[in-house]
Amino acid sequence: MTGHQVNTSPLPSQGGACPERVEGGRGAGDRRAFLAWLTRGSLATIAALALGQVARFISFAPAAEDQTAIPVGQPEQYAAGTLTYVEPARAYIGRDGAGLYALDAVCTHLGCLVAQQAGGGFACPCHGSRFAADGQAQNGPASQALRHLALNLNQDGQMVVDRSRPVTPATRLAEDS
Amino acid sequence: MGKLDRQRVKESSLQAVKPAKASIPEYDSSERSAVMVHRRPNFFYHLHPPTLPARESRFGYTFGLGGISLLLFLALGVTGVLEMFIYLPTLADAAASVRQIAYLAPFGWLLRNMHYWAGQMMVGTVILHMARVVLSGGYKGRRSNWLIGMALLALTLLLDFTGYVLRWDQDTAWALVMGTNLVNAIPGIGPALYRLLIGGQTVGQATLLRFYAWHVLGLALVATVLIVWHSFRVRRDGGISHRKSAPGPAPRVGREQLVRTEAIAALLTLAALVGLSVLVNAPLGPAANLSVLMTAEPRAPWFFLWIQELLRSAPVFLAGVLAPLAVFTLLSVLPYALDRGPAGVGEWFNRPGRLAQGVFLALVLAVIALTARGLLR
Ligand code: FES
């Protein structure tokens, strides 16, 4: 132990007086520095790898159950010119001259639910974004339009909203009955 | 070696006061301290050095803000553990179990109110503690402890926010939706970080459970470790920051004086906490339902109102992520960039630290102004 200590910290004034120790000291010092570097490096690598796995572990989520097709009732329930908020779908179901459509109520800014405004269009209560009746962003922090969602008829003649399938604003439900 | 031994003797029980008296003439040994000489100092005495600088031990210098924050943290631990006996972190039961605590369990209302108010008060005391340290140059010559303190500020806010979510009423659930969507706006890692935070694609059961885990253990454990380290650093850095007076040693007082002041401050804090909890109920809104259209504007918790206000006019990433990070970073580097020298330590509004103090006060004023604007809406 004492020998090692001498090697690692030779005093400058003594270094020249004892050449053997300086040579041995340099070699041992390099080796020791390398081993220390190697130890620290491996520990840091192991820690980083472990942390990465911890991140993977806490990112794990079981596959979500299929909640994409949400029933919203019969087409006849929605009269021409109306716009109705349907809670389970978190969407507005509207009927205009062209037909039925579903408009996502989730604000494109930070995810609050937009409310219908008296003069037509939508307003978000959270940071004041405004959207036109067709979902176009008009005002405030949100820059993207509200999403139009796929609206389909299932076998029983029920309408279903598919929250995972955005469609173009012009899309309408094909009613051929 | 000899110095270390002497130090040990000084710290040891029987001679807690005498050597100090011998070496520092201005030390005033009261009768009370004479009594102490014959008792083994208890745990609370051991947390302090035998003597402390007289000027900086006065309540009017520190206002006891660090100690009060610690006391509130302990109160939060005790009341929080008790709440865990009833609280259920599930979508179906969370709101109902909070109501059981608030309305049915004996003294549950007091427990919940105390937990809530201690959390609110702690945000206030740690920020005031930070202000005291900046304005009196307390971080000079001990900058690493300033960084630990900054980490503790972040942890305090995160603990408050995660706790706020557990209430699971309309306000807090929407605050959760907005707060986590901020993360989504970070370019690159945003979506992955979002999934890691909420445990899935949308806010739901997994989110509530993991916020619960962060709140009761994950964050609380880290905060406990850092608080111990923060306090240890104060001792290691030579006790409370104090003016380096010249010439000769500054007057010192025995630790029993400080312990007495601390005991009084602790009692007053607890009295204020209980009083507030008896008088004002913690908020509790209708159970969260993220499908129902909101009737009122959901508000961020008060200490994040300034961010909500910024979000009204600036892009999400800028207002919700970069701005808070910039404020935090600027505060962290104050003693490294603007107030580097040791001169002026222990002096309120010391001259060498004017620039750092100015920047600090400007930041605080900006945050207060934005918060006020948010409150007045
Ligand atoms: S969430 Fe709608 S404006 Fe911010």
XYZ file of N, CA, C and O in Angstrom, chain A residues 54-62 64 85-90 92 105-107 109-116 124-128 140-141, chain B residues 174 177-179 181-182 185 192 195-197 199-201 206 210 214 289-294 296-298 307-309 311-316:
280
model
N -35.183 0.686 -17.284
C -36.202 1.218 -16.376
C -37.194 2.065 -17.163
O -38.416 1.959 -16.988
N -36.654 2.895 -18.074
C -37.537 3.730 -18.892
C -38.463 2.854 -19.729
O -39.649 3.132 -19.867
N -37.906 1.759 -20.292
C -38.753 0.852 -21.078
C -39.825 0.234 -20.196
O -40.978 0.111 -20.588
N -39.384 -0.161 -18.977
C -40.334 -0.801 -18.066
C -41.504 0.119 -17.769
O -42.660 -0.271 -17.855
N -41.204 1.384 -17.424
C -42.327 2.249 -17.044
C -43.049 2.808 -18.259
O -44.104 3.398 -18.120
N -42.513 2.591 -19.472
C -43.264 2.990 -20.664
C -44.236 1.901 -21.088
O -45.059 2.102 -21.976
N -44.125 0.744 -20.462
C -44.964 -0.385 -20.880
C -46.437 -0.065 -20.639
O -46.812 0.462 -19.601
N -47.243 -0.357 -21.633
C -48.690 -0.243 -21.465
C -49.320 -1.420 -22.191
O -48.968 -1.702 -23.333
N -50.230 -2.113 -21.523
C -50.889 -3.227 -22.205
C -51.685 -2.698 -23.395
O -52.136 -1.555 -23.377
N -54.322 -1.414 -25.684
C -55.616 -0.852 -25.310
C -56.734 -1.679 -25.942
O -56.610 -2.149 -27.076
N -73.459 17.430 -29.094
C -72.281 16.825 -28.462
C -72.655 15.442 -27.949
O -73.649 15.281 -27.233
N -71.866 14.429 -28.311
C -72.125 13.065 -27.851
C -70.987 12.649 -26.934
O -69.844 12.465 -27.368
N -71.323 12.500 -25.630
C -70.303 12.298 -24.612
C -69.373 11.110 -24.850
O -68.147 11.282 -24.830
N -69.899 9.899 -25.045
C -68.975 8.763 -25.146
C -67.984 8.920 -26.284
O -66.856 8.414 -26.206
N -68.398 9.611 -27.365
C -67.513 9.749 -28.518
C -66.598 10.957 -28.384
O -65.652 11.105 -29.154
N -66.859 11.826 -27.428
C -66.134 13.080 -27.266
C -66.110 13.833 -28.602
O -65.079 14.376 -29.007
N -68.714 16.077 -31.726
C -69.976 16.683 -32.136
C -70.482 15.949 -33.364
O -69.729 15.715 -34.311
N -64.253 16.912 -30.599
C -64.361 18.047 -29.681
C -63.044 18.332 -28.966
O -62.939 19.306 -28.232
N -62.044 17.462 -29.163
C -60.777 17.632 -28.450
C -59.965 18.744 -29.112
O -59.606 18.652 -30.285
N -59.676 19.785 -28.353
C -58.934 20.943 -28.846
C -57.541 20.507 -29.307
O -56.870 19.722 -28.643
N -54.966 22.208 -29.349
C -53.897 22.870 -28.613
C -53.379 21.945 -27.518
O -52.338 21.331 -27.678
N -54.125 21.785 -26.430
C -53.657 20.914 -25.358
C -54.713 19.936 -24.870
O -54.612 19.418 -23.758
N -55.746 19.709 -25.675
C -56.613 18.581 -25.369
C -57.862 18.845 -24.545
O -58.501 17.896 -24.105
N -58.223 20.105 -24.286
C -59.497 20.362 -23.608
C -60.641 20.113 -24.599
O -60.416 19.908 -25.784
N -61.890 20.135 -24.103
C -63.034 19.943 -24.979
C -63.599 21.306 -25.365
O -63.895 22.133 -24.505
N -63.759 21.537 -26.675
C -64.257 22.836 -27.124
C -65.777 22.880 -26.962
O -66.456 21.852 -27.028
N -66.285 24.096 -26.742
C -67.724 24.277 -26.548
C -68.295 25.031 -27.734
O -67.624 25.858 -28.352
N -69.570 24.727 -28.048
C -70.259 25.434 -29.122
C -70.475 26.884 -28.723
O -70.746 27.179 -27.562
N -62.528 27.182 -27.056
C -61.934 26.314 -26.043
C -61.845 27.078 -24.731
O -61.367 28.211 -24.709
N -62.304 26.475 -23.640
C -62.290 27.185 -22.363
C -60.894 27.311 -21.760
O -60.689 28.116 -20.866
N -59.926 26.512 -22.247
C -58.645 26.458 -21.534
C -57.727 27.630 -21.856
O -57.212 28.287 -20.970
N -57.476 27.889 -23.145
C -56.599 29.023 -23.470
C -57.223 29.888 -24.543
O -56.538 30.656 -25.216
N -58.534 29.722 -24.746
C -59.260 30.651 -25.600
C -59.136 30.473 -27.093
O -59.367 31.419 -27.845
N -56.405 32.441 -31.468
C -55.868 31.860 -30.251
C -54.754 30.886 -30.520
O -54.309 30.738 -31.650
N -54.279 30.232 -29.478
C -53.041 29.447 -29.598
C -53.148 28.235 -30.519
O -52.144 27.837 -31.090
N -58.364 17.800 -15.806
C -58.065 18.583 -17.002
C -56.679 19.212 -16.928
O -55.988 19.320 -17.942
N -54.497 16.555 -18.164
C -54.524 16.407 -19.626
C -53.653 17.481 -20.275
O -52.799 17.187 -21.126
N -53.833 18.721 -19.834
C -53.061 19.814 -20.437
C -51.572 19.663 -20.125
O -50.720 19.809 -21.010
N -51.261 19.371 -18.855
C -49.863 19.286 -18.440
C -49.115 18.195 -19.183
O -47.960 18.377 -19.581
N -49.996 16.925 -22.131
C -49.935 17.241 -23.558
C -48.794 18.199 -23.882
O -48.310 18.235 -25.013
N -48.378 18.989 -22.877
C -47.212 19.860 -23.065
C -46.016 19.025 -23.499
O -45.253 19.405 -24.390
N -45.459 18.099 -27.012
C -45.029 19.136 -27.946
C -43.519 19.220 -28.071
O -43.003 19.954 -28.908
N -42.588 9.823 -26.986
C -42.118 8.717 -26.149
C -42.199 9.103 -24.679
O -42.633 8.320 -23.825
N -45.784 8.929 -23.469
C -46.251 7.578 -23.154
C -45.666 7.105 -21.830
O -46.332 6.451 -21.042
N -44.391 7.469 -21.594
C -43.750 7.080 -20.347
C -44.452 7.730 -19.153
O -44.635 7.126 -18.109
N -44.886 8.978 -19.341
C -45.535 9.704 -18.248
C -46.916 9.156 -17.949
O -47.265 8.938 -16.792
N -48.398 6.343 -19.347
C -48.577 4.899 -19.386
C -49.595 4.443 -20.396
O -50.450 3.630 -20.077
N -49.549 4.963 -21.610
C -50.474 4.539 -22.656
C -50.652 5.647 -23.664
O -49.854 6.587 -23.725
N -51.697 5.530 -24.479
C -51.928 6.543 -25.509
C -52.744 7.720 -24.979
O -52.567 8.845 -25.411
N -53.876 3.901 -16.037
C -52.422 3.785 -15.863
C -51.833 5.111 -15.406
O -50.918 5.149 -14.584
N -49.708 5.681 -11.951
C -48.297 6.060 -11.895
C -48.085 7.439 -11.277
O -47.059 7.659 -10.647
N -45.486 8.013 -8.220
C -44.518 9.116 -8.155
C -44.744 9.932 -6.899
O -43.797 10.313 -6.207
N -64.560 13.504 -15.169
C -65.090 12.776 -16.312
C -64.614 13.531 -17.542
O -65.076 14.631 -17.829
N -63.671 12.933 -18.242
C -63.010 13.653 -19.324
C -63.842 13.667 -20.600
O -63.374 14.110 -21.644
N -65.103 13.177 -20.529
C -65.988 13.252 -21.692
C -67.007 14.369 -21.561
O -67.597 14.787 -22.549
N -67.237 14.822 -20.342
C -68.254 15.846 -20.115
C -67.693 17.210 -20.509
O -66.556 17.545 -20.159
N -68.504 17.990 -21.231
C -68.082 19.352 -21.563
C -67.936 20.153 -20.281
O -68.764 20.039 -19.380
N -66.890 20.959 -20.208
C -66.671 21.667 -18.945
C -67.558 22.889 -18.847
O -67.832 23.569 -19.837
N -66.947 25.353 -16.353
C -66.082 26.488 -16.049
C -64.707 26.236 -16.652
O -64.368 25.113 -16.991
N -63.964 27.299 -16.771
C -62.609 27.172 -17.308
C -61.729 26.416 -16.311
O -61.620 26.810 -15.151
N -61.142 25.302 -16.719
C -60.266 24.583 -15.799
C -58.979 25.377 -15.585
O -58.410 25.896 -16.532
N -47.690 29.768 -16.361
C -47.449 29.005 -17.589
C -48.726 28.933 -18.410
O -48.712 29.107 -19.634
N -49.862 28.697 -17.732
C -51.136 28.652 -18.435
C -51.380 29.985 -19.155
O -51.884 30.025 -20.273
N -50.983 31.076 -18.491
C -51.171 32.403 -19.070
C -50.299 32.565 -20.325
O -50.756 33.070 -21.351
N -49.349 30.196 -22.215
C -49.849 29.286 -23.249
C -50.946 29.918 -24.087
O -51.235 29.464 -25.187
N -51.586 30.961 -23.552
C -52.653 31.603 -24.301
C -52.119 32.302 -25.544
O -52.837 32.471 -26.526
N -50.870 32.755 -25.474
C -50.409 33.587 -26.577
C -49.177 33.062 -27.297
O -48.836 33.560 -28.362
N -48.511 32.055 -26.751
C -47.288 31.592 -27.408
C -47.430 30.120 -27.788
O -48.255 29.413 -27.231
N -46.626 29.663 -28.758
C -46.673 28.255 -29.146
C -46.409 27.339 -27.952
O -45.684 27.723 -27.033
N -46.997 26.144 -27.988
C -46.965 25.241 -26.840
C -45.543 24.966 -26.370
O -45.223 25.091 -25.184
